[in-house]
């Protein structure tokens, strides 16, 4: 099973909004409303930002939002801040009690 | 507070075995599954599978059956990842995380990661 497709990089200036896409197939992203997003700073463990497409765990700022259309999910970071510079990964339920991750997107805050 | 604390870095020869531990605290261990994910140097996250902490039933991702084994010691709230016949391509940071549901992807607390280096 191939990884979900994410752009390798994205960028934006402080205060701007940036959207990162995550494309899969009908067998994963398109087949279930179970997409998660994780943020990972260098040398640290991933942090859950979004689950079930658009739900935020407590403590995650509402600057982070998720959506899905067809086989593509998206993470939008609004009001970019310097600390948002990190790698971002999507994941999706893929059936048979398994999960698939995206290849990751490096977000640069200009 | 919820914590998952993993064992320290390992350096192993090709063909050897390694056992990574993941000790949970701050919550009821058998209320959440444990997932395993790895990250090769400079690469993305890779799903290895998960273990049901009530039944001990493991589910392995495609390509990770045979050499990879998930186990539990519920008496000490600890999950284990055992990898045998190590190959150089197994060099990675291995993470555990707790999951309220594999379906929803709610993987809310993660261990700090364990670096496994396979080299002669």
JSON list of C-alpha atoms in Angstrom, two decimals:
[
{"chain": "A", "resi": 1, "resn": "UNK", "atom": "CA", "xyz": [0.00, 0.00, 0.00]},
{"chain": "A", "resi": 2, "resn": "UNK", "atom": "CA", "xyz": [1.58, 3.31, -1.08]},
{"chain": "A", "resi": 3, "resn": "UNK", "atom": "CA", "xyz": [1.82, 6.27, 1.24]},
{"chain": "A", "resi": 4, "resn": "UNK", "atom": "CA", "xyz": [-0.72, 9.07, 0.95]},
{"chain": "A", "resi": 5, "resn": "UNK", "atom": "CA", "xyz": [0.53, 11.88, -1.28]},
{"chain": "A", "resi": 6, "resn": "UNK", "atom": "CA", "xyz": [1.54, 15.17, 0.31]},
{"chain": "A", "resi": 7, "resn": "UNK", "atom": "CA", "xyz": [3.51, 18.04, -1.21]},
{"chain": "A", "resi": 8, "resn": "UNK", "atom": "CA", "xyz": [7.10, 17.88, 0.03]},
{"chain": "A", "resi": 9, "resn": "UNK", "atom": "CA", "xyz": [7.09, 21.50, 1.05]},
{"chain": "A", "resi": 10, "resn": "UNK", "atom": "CA", "xyz": [4.87, 24.48, 1.77]},
{"chain": "A", "resi": 11, "resn": "UNK", "atom": "CA", "xyz": [5.57, 27.98, 2.97]},
{"chain": "A", "resi": 12, "resn": "UNK", "atom": "CA", "xyz": [3.96, 31.18, 4.10]},
{"chain": "A", "resi": 13, "resn": "UNK", "atom": "CA", "xyz": [4.70, 34.43, 5.86]},
{"chain": "A", "resi": 14, "resn": "UNK", "atom": "CA", "xyz": [3.73, 35.13, 9.47]},
{"chain": "A", "resi": 15, "resn": "UNK", "atom": "CA", "xyz": [0.03, 35.89, 9.73]},
{"chain": "A", "resi": 16, "resn": "UNK", "atom": "CA", "xyz": [-0.83, 34.25, 6.43]},
{"chain": "A", "resi": 17, "resn": "UNK", "atom": "CA", "xyz": [-2.72, 31.00, 5.89]},
{"chain": "A", "resi": 18, "resn": "UNK", "atom": "CA", "xyz": [-1.32, 27.89, 4.29]},
{"chain": "A", "resi": 19, "resn": "UNK", "atom": "CA", "xyz": [-3.07, 24.70, 3.22]},
{"chain": "A", "resi": 20, "resn": "UNK", "atom": "CA", "xyz": [-1.44, 21.29, 2.95]},
{"chain": "A", "resi": 21, "resn": "UNK", "atom": "CA", "xyz": [-3.09, 18.57, 0.91]},
{"chain": "A", "resi": 22, "resn": "UNK", "atom": "CA", "xyz": [-3.16, 14.82, 1.45]},
{"chain": "A", "resi": 23, "resn": "UNK", "atom": "CA", "xyz": [-4.35, 12.67, -1.45]},
{"chain": "A", "resi": 24, "resn": "UNK", "atom": "CA", "xyz": [-5.28, 9.04, -1.22]},
{"chain": "A", "resi": 25, "resn": "UNK", "atom": "CA", "xyz": [-7.78, 6.71, -2.81]},
{"chain": "A", "resi": 26, "resn": "UNK", "atom": "CA", "xyz": [-11.28, 5.40, -2.27]},
{"chain": "A", "resi": 27, "resn": "UNK", "atom": "CA", "xyz": [-9.73, 2.68, -0.11]},
{"chain": "A", "resi": 28, "resn": "UNK", "atom": "CA", "xyz": [-8.45, 5.13, 2.48]},
{"chain": "A", "resi": 29, "resn": "UNK", "atom": "CA", "xyz": [-9.05, 8.91, 2.51]},
{"chain": "A", "resi": 30, "resn": "UNK", "atom": "CA", "xyz": [-12.05, 8.74, 0.19]},
{"chain": "A", "resi": 31, "resn": "UNK", "atom": "CA", "xyz": [-13.62, 5.77, 1.90]},
{"chain": "A", "resi": 32, "resn": "UNK", "atom": "CA", "xyz": [-13.64, 6.96, 5.50]},
{"chain": "A", "resi": 33, "resn": "UNK", "atom": "CA", "xyz": [-13.98, 10.20, 7.45]},
{"chain": "A", "resi": 34, "resn": "UNK", "atom": "CA", "xyz": [-10.99, 9.17, 9.53]},
{"chain": "A", "resi": 35, "resn": "UNK", "atom": "CA", "xyz": [-8.11, 11.43, 8.56]},
{"chain": "A", "resi": 36, "resn": "UNK", "atom": "CA", "xyz": [-5.65, 12.68, 11.17]},
{"chain": "A", "resi": 37, "resn": "UNK", "atom": "CA", "xyz": [-2.90, 15.28, 11.03]},
{"chain": "A", "resi": 38, "resn": "UNK", "atom": "CA", "xyz": [0.29, 15.36, 13.05]},
{"chain": "A", "resi": 39, "resn": "UNK", "atom": "CA", "xyz": [2.93, 18.04, 13.60]},
{"chain": "A", "resi": 40, "resn": "UNK", "atom": "CA", "xyz": [6.52, 17.05, 14.18]},
{"chain": "A", "resi": 41, "resn": "UNK", "atom": "CA", "xyz": [9.34, 19.38, 15.16]},
{"chain": "A", "resi": 42, "resn": "UNK", "atom": "CA", "xyz": [12.92, 18.17, 14.57]},
{"chain": "A", "resi": 43, "resn": "UNK", "atom": "CA", "xyz": [14.04, 15.56, 17.06]},
{"chain": "A", "resi": 44, "resn": "UNK", "atom": "CA", "xyz": [10.65, 15.24, 18.73]},
{"chain": "A", "resi": 45, "resn": "UNK", "atom": "CA", "xyz": [7.72, 12.86, 18.60]},
{"chain": "A", "resi": 46, "resn": "UNK", "atom": "CA", "xyz": [4.70, 13.61, 16.42]},
{"chain": "A", "resi": 47, "resn": "UNK", "atom": "CA", "xyz": [1.89, 15.62, 17.99]},
{"chain": "A", "resi": 48, "resn": "UNK", "atom": "CA", "xyz": [-1.77, 15.03, 17.13]},
{"chain": "A", "resi": 49, "resn": "UNK", "atom": "CA", "xyz": [-3.39, 18.14, 15.64]},
{"chain": "A", "resi": 50, "resn": "UNK", "atom": "CA", "xyz": [-6.57, 16.85, 14.02]},
{"chain": "A", "resi": 51, "resn": "UNK", "atom": "CA", "xyz": [-8.49, 13.57, 14.01]},
{"chain": "A", "resi": 52, "resn": "UNK", "atom": "CA", "xyz": [-11.67, 12.44, 12.28]},
{"chain": "A", "resi": 53, "resn": "UNK", "atom": "CA", "xyz": [-10.99, 14.98, 9.48]},
{"chain": "A", "resi": 54, "resn": "UNK", "atom": "CA", "xyz": [-11.74, 18.12, 11.49]},
{"chain": "A", "resi": 55, "resn": "UNK", "atom": "CA", "xyz": [-11.72, 17.46, 15.24]},
{"chain": "A", "resi": 56, "resn": "UNK", "atom": "CA", "xyz": [-9.09, 19.12, 17.40]},
{"chain": "A", "resi": 57, "resn": "UNK", "atom": "CA", "xyz": [-7.84, 17.58, 20.65]},
{"chain": "A", "resi": 58, "resn": "UNK", "atom": "CA", "xyz": [-8.00, 19.90, 23.62]},
{"chain": "A", "resi": 59, "resn": "UNK", "atom": "CA", "xyz": [-5.07, 22.29, 23.66]},
{"chain": "A", "resi": 60, "resn": "UNK", "atom": "CA", "xyz": [-4.64, 22.51, 19.89]},
{"chain": "A", "resi": 61, "resn": "UNK", "atom": "CA", "xyz": [-5.22, 26.10, 18.73]},
{"chain": "A", "resi": 62, "resn": "UNK", "atom": "CA", "xyz": [-8.17, 26.72, 16.43]},
{"chain": "A", "resi": 63, "resn": "UNK", "atom": "CA", "xyz": [-5.69, 28.12, 13.90]},
{"chain": "A", "resi": 64, "resn": "UNK", "atom": "CA", "xyz": [-5.40, 24.50, 12.79]},
{"chain": "A", "resi": 65, "resn": "UNK", "atom": "CA", "xyz": [-8.35, 23.15, 10.85]},
{"chain": "A", "resi": 66, "resn": "UNK", "atom": "CA", "xyz": [-9.02, 20.12, 8.69]},
{"chain": "A", "resi": 67, "resn": "UNK", "atom": "CA", "xyz": [-11.33, 19.28, 5.83]},
{"chain": "A", "resi": 68, "resn": "UNK", "atom": "CA", "xyz": [-11.88, 16.61, 3.19]},
{"chain": "A", "resi": 69, "resn": "UNK", "atom": "CA", "xyz": [-13.28, 16.41, -0.29]},
{"chain": "A", "resi": 70, "resn": "UNK", "atom": "CA", "xyz": [-13.35, 13.12, -2.13]},
{"chain": "A", "resi": 71, "resn": "UNK", "atom": "CA", "xyz": [-9.96, 11.43, -1.94]},
{"chain": "A", "resi": 72, "resn": "UNK", "atom": "CA", "xyz": [-8.14, 14.55, -0.73]},
{"chain": "A", "resi": 73, "resn": "UNK", "atom": "CA", "xyz": [-7.90, 15.86, 2.81]},
{"chain": "A", "resi": 74, "resn": "UNK", "atom": "CA", "xyz": [-6.48, 19.25, 3.73]},
{"chain": "A", "resi": 75, "resn": "UNK", "atom": "CA", "xyz": [-4.92, 20.91, 6.76]},
{"chain": "A", "resi": 76, "resn": "UNK", "atom": "CA", "xyz": [-5.13, 24.69, 6.95]},
{"chain": "A", "resi": 77, "resn": "UNK", "atom": "CA", "xyz": [-2.91, 26.67, 9.28]},
{"chain": "A", "resi": 78, "resn": "UNK", "atom": "CA", "xyz": [-4.23, 30.20, 9.73]},
{"chain": "A", "resi": 79, "resn": "UNK", "atom": "CA", "xyz": [-2.37, 33.15, 11.22]},
{"chain": "A", "resi": 80, "resn": "UNK", "atom": "CA", "xyz": [1.00, 31.46, 10.68]},
{"chain": "A", "resi": 81, "resn": "UNK", "atom": "CA", "xyz": [3.46, 31.76, 13.53]},
{"chain": "A", "resi": 82, "resn": "UNK", "atom": "CA", "xyz": [7.16, 31.04, 13.65]},
{"chain": "A", "resi": 83, "resn": "UNK", "atom": "CA", "xyz": [6.58, 27.99, 15.87]},
{"chain": "A", "resi": 84, "resn": "UNK", "atom": "CA", "xyz": [4.40, 26.42, 13.17]},
{"chain": "A", "resi": 85, "resn": "UNK", "atom": "CA", "xyz": [7.55, 25.66, 11.18]},
{"chain": "A", "resi": 86, "resn": "UNK", "atom": "CA", "xyz": [7.65, 21.86, 11.31]},
{"chain": "A", "resi": 87, "resn": "UNK", "atom": "CA", "xyz": [6.90, 18.69, 9.37]},
{"chain": "A", "resi": 88, "resn": "UNK", "atom": "CA", "xyz": [3.26, 17.77, 8.96]},
{"chain": "A", "resi": 89, "resn": "UNK", "atom": "CA", "xyz": [1.92, 14.27, 8.32]},
{"chain": "A", "resi": 90, "resn": "UNK", "atom": "CA", "xyz": [-1.54, 13.07, 7.45]},
{"chain": "A", "resi": 91, "resn": "UNK", "atom": "CA", "xyz": [-2.85, 9.60, 8.17]},
{"chain": "A", "resi": 92, "resn": "UNK", "atom": "CA", "xyz": [-5.99, 7.74, 7.20]},
{"chain": "A", "resi": 93, "resn": "UNK", "atom": "CA", "xyz": [-7.78, 4.60, 8.22]},
{"chain": "A", "resi": 94, "resn": "UNK", "atom": "CA", "xyz": [-7.26, 2.14, 5.38]},
{"chain": "A", "resi": 95, "resn": "UNK", "atom": "CA", "xyz": [-9.53, -0.74, 6.33]},
{"chain": "A", "resi": 96, "resn": "UNK", "atom": "CA", "xyz": [-8.77, -4.06, 8.05]},
{"chain": "A", "resi": 97, "resn": "UNK", "atom": "CA", "xyz": [-7.67, -2.28, 11.23]},
{"chain": "A", "resi": 98, "resn": "UNK", "atom": "CA", "xyz": [-4.77, -0.60, 9.48]},
{"chain": "A", "resi": 99, "resn": "UNK", "atom": "CA", "xyz": [-3.63, 2.96, 8.96]},
{"chain": "A", "resi": 100, "resn": "UNK", "atom": "CA", "xyz": [-1.56, 4.64, 6.28]},
{"chain": "A", "resi": 101, "resn": "UNK", "atom": "CA", "xyz": [0.55, 7.79, 6.59]},
{"chain": "A", "resi": 102, "resn": "UNK", "atom": "CA", "xyz": [1.38, 10.50, 4.10]},
{"chain": "A", "resi": 103, "resn": "UNK", "atom": "CA", "xyz": [4.94, 11.20, 3.07]},
{"chain": "A", "resi": 104, "resn": "UNK", "atom": "CA", "xyz": [5.08, 14.44, 5.04]},
{"chain": "A", "resi": 105, "resn": "UNK", "atom": "CA", "xyz": [5.23, 18.16, 4.23]},
{"chain": "A", "resi": 106, "resn": "UNK", "atom": "CA", "xyz": [7.89, 20.52, 5.49]},
{"chain": "A", "resi": 107, "resn": "UNK", "atom": "CA", "xyz": [6.28, 23.85, 6.37]},
{"chain": "A", "resi": 108, "resn": "UNK", "atom": "CA", "xyz": [8.56, 26.87, 6.28]},
{"chain": "A", "resi": 109, "resn": "UNK", "atom": "CA", "xyz": [7.53, 30.17, 7.86]},
{"chain": "A", "resi": 110, "resn": "UNK", "atom": "CA", "xyz": [9.24, 32.85, 5.78]},
{"chain": "B", "resi": 1, "resn": "UNK", "atom": "CA", "xyz": [-0.35, 13.06, 33.65]},
{"chain": "B", "resi": 2, "resn": "UNK", "atom": "CA", "xyz": [-0.34, 10.65, 30.75]},
{"chain": "B", "resi": 3, "resn": "UNK", "atom": "CA", "xyz": [3.14, 9.48, 29.77]},
{"chain": "B", "resi": 4, "resn": "UNK", "atom": "CA", "xyz": [4.61, 6.86, 27.50]},
{"chain": "B", "resi": 5, "resn": "UNK", "atom": "CA", "xyz": [8.27, 6.30, 28.27]},
{"chain": "B", "resi": 6, "resn": "UNK", "atom": "CA", "xyz": [10.34, 4.21, 25.88]},
{"chain": "B", "resi": 7, "resn": "UNK", "atom": "CA", "xyz": [13.60, 2.38, 26.42]},
{"chain": "B", "resi": 8, "resn": "UNK", "atom": "CA", "xyz": [16.92, 3.83, 25.33]},
{"chain": "B", "resi": 9, "resn": "UNK", "atom": "CA", "xyz": [18.82, 3.74, 22.05]},
{"chain": "B", "resi": 10, "resn": "UNK", "atom": "CA", "xyz": [20.13, 0.45, 20.74]},
{"chain": "B", "resi": 11, "resn": "UNK", "atom": "CA", "xyz": [23.04, -0.43, 18.45]},
{"chain": "B", "resi": 12, "resn": "UNK", "atom": "CA", "xyz": [22.74, -3.89, 16.95]},
{"chain": "B", "resi": 13, "resn": "UNK", "atom": "CA", "xyz": [24.54, -6.02, 14.40]},
{"chain": "B", "resi": 14, "resn": "UNK", "atom": "CA", "xyz": [22.67, -7.25, 11.32]},
{"chain": "B", "resi": 15, "resn": "UNK", "atom": "CA", "xyz": [20.89, -10.50, 12.13]},
{"chain": "B", "resi": 16, "resn": "UNK", "atom": "CA", "xyz": [20.51, -9.71, 15.82]},
{"chain": "B", "resi": 17, "resn": "UNK", "atom": "CA", "xyz": [17.28, -9.00, 17.71]},
{"chain": "B", "resi": 18, "resn": "UNK", "atom": "CA", "xyz": [16.08, -6.00, 19.67]},
{"chain": "B", "resi": 19, "resn": "UNK", "atom": "CA", "xyz": [13.25, -5.39, 22.13]},
{"chain": "B", "resi": 20, "resn": "UNK", "atom": "CA", "xyz": [11.88, -1.88, 22.60]},
{"chain": "B", "resi": 21, "resn": "UNK", "atom": "CA", "xyz": [9.69, -1.16, 25.62]},
{"chain": "B", "resi": 22, "resn": "UNK", "atom": "CA", "xyz": [6.96, 1.43, 26.05]},
{"chain": "B", "resi": 23, "resn": "UNK", "atom": "CA", "xyz": [5.83, 2.00, 29.65]},
{"chain": "B", "resi": 24, "resn": "UNK", "atom": "CA", "xyz": [2.51, 3.77, 30.13]},
{"chain": "B", "resi": 25, "resn": "UNK", "atom": "CA", "xyz": [1.43, 5.76, 33.15]},
{"chain": "B", "resi": 26, "resn": "UNK", "atom": "CA", "xyz": [-1.25, 8.25, 34.12]},
{"chain": "B", "resi": 27, "resn": "UNK", "atom": "CA", "xyz": [-4.18, 6.33, 32.64]},
{"chain": "B", "resi": 28, "resn": "UNK", "atom": "CA", "xyz": [-5.82, 2.91, 32.68]},
{"chain": "B", "resi": 29, "resn": "UNK", "atom": "CA", "xyz": [-3.58, 0.86, 30.41]},
{"chain": "B", "resi": 30, "resn": "UNK", "atom": "CA", "xyz": [-6.22, -1.44, 28.98]},
{"chain": "B", "resi": 31, "resn": "UNK", "atom": "CA", "xyz": [-8.57, 1.39, 27.98]},
{"chain": "B", "resi": 32, "resn": "UNK", "atom": "CA", "xyz": [-6.37, 2.31, 25.01]},
{"chain": "B", "resi": 33, "resn": "UNK", "atom": "CA", "xyz": [-4.61, 0.38, 22.27]},
{"chain": "B", "resi": 34, "resn": "UNK", "atom": "CA", "xyz": [-0.90, 0.85, 21.63]},
{"chain": "B", "resi": 35, "resn": "UNK", "atom": "CA", "xyz": [0.30, 1.63, 18.12]},
{"chain": "B", "resi": 36, "resn": "UNK", "atom": "CA", "xyz": [3.84, 1.34, 16.74]},
{"chain": "B", "resi": 37, "resn": "UNK", "atom": "CA", "xyz": [5.29, 3.68, 14.11]},
{"chain": "B", "resi": 38, "resn": "UNK", "atom": "CA", "xyz": [8.83, 4.03, 12.79]},
{"chain": "B", "resi": 39, "resn": "UNK", "atom": "CA", "xyz": [10.77, 6.81, 11.10]},
{"chain": "B", "resi": 40, "resn": "UNK", "atom": "CA", "xyz": [13.93, 6.10, 9.17]},
{"chain": "B", "resi": 41, "resn": "UNK", "atom": "CA", "xyz": [16.57, 8.87, 9.19]},
{"chain": "B", "resi": 42, "resn": "UNK", "atom": "CA", "xyz": [15.30, 11.85, 7.19]},
{"chain": "B", "resi": 43, "resn": "UNK", "atom": "CA", "xyz": [12.17, 9.96, 6.16]},
{"chain": "B", "resi": 44, "resn": "UNK", "atom": "CA", "xyz": [8.46, 10.02, 6.98]},
{"chain": "B", "resi": 45, "resn": "UNK", "atom": "CA", "xyz": [6.34, 8.09, 9.42]},
{"chain": "B", "resi": 46, "resn": "UNK", "atom": "CA", "xyz": [5.65, 4.43, 8.69]},
{"chain": "B", "resi": 47, "resn": "UNK", "atom": "CA", "xyz": [2.80, 2.44, 10.28]},
{"chain": "B", "resi": 48, "resn": "UNK", "atom": "CA", "xyz": [3.91, -0.85, 11.83]},
{"chain": "B", "resi": 49, "resn": "UNK", "atom": "CA", "xyz": [0.64, -1.87, 13.46]},
{"chain": "B", "resi": 50, "resn": "UNK", "atom": "CA", "xyz": [-1.00, -2.02, 16.87]},
{"chain": "B", "resi": 51, "resn": "UNK", "atom": "CA", "xyz": [-1.89, -4.22, 19.79]},
{"chain": "B", "resi": 52, "resn": "UNK", "atom": "CA", "xyz": [-5.19, -4.50, 21.65]},
{"chain": "B", "resi": 53, "resn": "UNK", "atom": "CA", "xyz": [-4.29, -4.09, 25.31]},
{"chain": "B", "resi": 54, "resn": "UNK", "atom": "CA", "xyz": [-7.33, -6.05, 26.56]},
{"chain": "B", "resi": 55, "resn": "UNK", "atom": "CA", "xyz": [-6.89, -9.14, 24.42]},
{"chain": "B", "resi": 56, "resn": "UNK", "atom": "CA", "xyz": [-3.22, -8.87, 23.48]},
{"chain": "B", "resi": 57, "resn": "UNK", "atom": "CA", "xyz": [-4.25, -9.37, 19.86]},
{"chain": "B", "resi": 58, "resn": "UNK", "atom": "CA", "xyz": [-1.74, -7.75, 17.49]},
{"chain": "B", "resi": 59, "resn": "UNK", "atom": "CA", "xyz": [-2.40, -6.40, 13.99]},
{"chain": "B", "resi": 60, "resn": "UNK", "atom": "CA", "xyz": [0.62, -5.93, 11.74]},
{"chain": "B", "resi": 61, "resn": "UNK", "atom": "CA", "xyz": [0.91, -3.70, 8.71]},
{"chain": "B", "resi": 62, "resn": "UNK", "atom": "CA", "xyz": [1.62, -5.28, 5.36]},
{"chain": "B", "resi": 63, "resn": "UNK", "atom": "CA", "xyz": [5.32, -6.06, 5.18]},
{"chain": "B", "resi": 64, "resn": "UNK", "atom": "CA", "xyz": [5.78, -6.25, 8.93]},
{"chain": "B", "resi": 65, "resn": "UNK", "atom": "CA", "xyz": [4.65, -9.77, 9.63]},
{"chain": "B", "resi": 66, "resn": "UNK", "atom": "CA", "xyz": [7.18, -12.42, 10.61]},
{"chain": "B", "resi": 67, "resn": "UNK", "atom": "CA", "xyz": [10.12, -10.41, 11.97]},
{"chain": "B", "resi": 68, "resn": "UNK", "atom": "CA", "xyz": [8.09, -7.95, 14.05]},
{"chain": "B", "resi": 69, "resn": "UNK", "atom": "CA", "xyz": [6.27, -8.97, 17.24]},
{"chain": "B", "resi": 70, "resn": "UNK", "atom": "CA", "xyz": [4.11, -6.87, 19.53]},
{"chain": "B", "resi": 71, "resn": "UNK", "atom": "CA", "xyz": [3.57, -8.01, 23.11]},
{"chain": "B", "resi": 72, "resn": "UNK", "atom": "CA", "xyz": [2.36, -6.74, 26.47]},
{"chain": "B", "resi": 73, "resn": "UNK", "atom": "CA", "xyz": [3.02, -7.06, 30.17]},
{"chain": "B", "resi": 74, "resn": "UNK", "atom": "CA", "xyz": [-0.16, -5.60, 31.58]},
{"chain": "B", "resi": 75, "resn": "UNK", "atom": "CA", "xyz": [1.09, -6.07, 35.17]},
{"chain": "B", "resi": 76, "resn": "UNK", "atom": "CA", "xyz": [3.53, -3.22, 34.53]},
{"chain": "B", "resi": 77, "resn": "UNK", "atom": "CA", "xyz": [1.50, -1.35, 31.89]},
{"chain": "B", "resi": 78, "resn": "UNK", "atom": "CA", "xyz": [4.18, -1.92, 29.28]},
{"chain": "B", "resi": 79, "resn": "UNK", "atom": "CA", "xyz": [4.07, -2.74, 25.59]},
{"chain": "B", "resi": 80, "resn": "UNK", "atom": "CA", "xyz": [6.98, -4.24, 23.70]},
{"chain": "B", "resi": 81, "resn": "UNK", "atom": "CA", "xyz": [8.17, -4.28, 20.11]},
{"chain": "B", "resi": 82, "resn": "UNK", "atom": "CA", "xyz": [10.49, -7.16, 19.31]},
{"chain": "B", "resi": 83, "resn": "UNK", "atom": "CA", "xyz": [12.32, -7.18, 15.98]},
{"chain": "B", "resi": 84, "resn": "UNK", "atom": "CA", "xyz": [14.36, -10.22, 14.99]},
{"chain": "B", "resi": 85, "resn": "UNK", "atom": "CA", "xyz": [16.82, -10.80, 12.15]},
{"chain": "B", "resi": 86, "resn": "UNK", "atom": "CA", "xyz": [17.59, -7.09, 12.01]},
{"chain": "B", "resi": 87, "resn": "UNK", "atom": "CA", "xyz": [18.56, -5.54, 8.68]},
{"chain": "B", "resi": 88, "resn": "UNK", "atom": "CA", "xyz": [20.29, -2.24, 8.00]},
{"chain": "B", "resi": 89, "resn": "UNK", "atom": "CA", "xyz": [17.03, -0.88, 6.63]},
{"chain": "B", "resi": 90, "resn": "UNK", "atom": "CA", "xyz": [15.45, -1.33, 10.07]},
{"chain": "B", "resi": 91, "resn": "UNK", "atom": "CA", "xyz": [17.57, 1.59, 11.30]},
{"chain": "B", "resi": 92, "resn": "UNK", "atom": "CA", "xyz": [14.98, 4.08, 12.49]},
{"chain": "B", "resi": 93, "resn": "UNK", "atom": "CA", "xyz": [13.39, 5.81, 15.44]},
{"chain": "B", "resi": 94, "resn": "UNK", "atom": "CA", "xyz": [10.57, 3.62, 16.74]},
{"chain": "B", "resi": 95, "resn": "UNK", "atom": "CA", "xyz": [7.60, 5.31, 18.41]},
{"chain": "B", "resi": 96, "resn": "UNK", "atom": "CA", "xyz": [4.75, 3.95, 20.47]},
{"chain": "B", "resi": 97, "resn": "UNK", "atom": "CA", "xyz": [1.56, 5.90, 21.02]},
{"chain": "B", "resi": 98, "resn": "UNK", "atom": "CA", "xyz": [-1.76, 5.27, 22.67]},
{"chain": "B", "resi": 99, "resn": "UNK", "atom": "CA", "xyz": [-4.93, 5.09, 20.59]},
{"chain": "B", "resi": 100, "resn": "UNK", "atom": "CA", "xyz": [-8.49, 5.47, 21.80]},
{"chain": "B", "resi": 101, "resn": "UNK", "atom": "CA", "xyz": [-9.50, 4.10, 18.41]},
{"chain": "B", "resi": 102, "resn": "UNK", "atom": "CA", "xyz": [-7.50, 2.84, 15.44]},
{"chain": "B", "resi": 103, "resn": "UNK", "atom": "CA", "xyz": [-10.46, 3.77, 13.27]},
{"chain": "B", "resi": 104, "resn": "UNK", "atom": "CA", "xyz": [-10.57, 7.43, 14.22]},
{"chain": "B", "resi": 105, "resn": "UNK", "atom": "CA", "xyz": [-6.81, 7.97, 14.30]},
{"chain": "B", "resi": 106, "resn": "UNK", "atom": "CA", "xyz": [-6.97, 9.57, 17.73]},
{"chain": "B", "resi": 107, "resn": "UNK", "atom": "CA", "xyz": [-3.32, 8.88, 18.63]},
{"chain": "B", "resi": 108, "resn": "UNK", "atom": "CA", "xyz": [-3.02, 11.49, 21.34]},
{"chain": "B", "resi": 109, "resn": "UNK", "atom": "CA", "xyz": [0.03, 10.63, 23.44]},
{"chain": "B", "resi": 110, "resn": "UNK", "atom": "CA", "xyz": [3.35, 9.44, 22.06]},
{"chain": "B", "resi": 111, "resn": "UNK", "atom": "CA", "xyz": [6.52, 8.02, 23.52]},
{"chain": "B", "resi": 112, "resn": "UNK", "atom": "CA", "xyz": [9.75, 9.94, 23.05]},
{"chain": "B", "resi": 113, "resn": "UNK", "atom": "CA", "xyz": [11.02, 7.46, 20.48]},
{"chain": "B", "resi": 114, "resn": "UNK", "atom": "CA", "xyz": [13.76, 4.82, 20.54]},
{"chain": "B", "resi": 115, "resn": "UNK", "atom": "CA", "xyz": [16.59, 4.96, 18.02]},
{"chain": "B", "resi": 116, "resn": "UNK", "atom": "CA", "xyz": [17.55, 1.52, 16.76]},
{"chain": "B", "resi": 117, "resn": "UNK", "atom": "CA", "xyz": [20.73, 1.49, 14.69]},
{"chain": "B", "resi": 118, "resn": "UNK", "atom": "CA", "xyz": [21.63, -1.65, 12.75]},
{"chain": "B", "resi": 119, "resn": "UNK", "atom": "CA", "xyz": [25.23, -1.65, 11.66]},
{"chain": "B", "resi": 120, "resn": "UNK", "atom": "CA", "xyz": [28.21, -3.93, 11.53]}
]
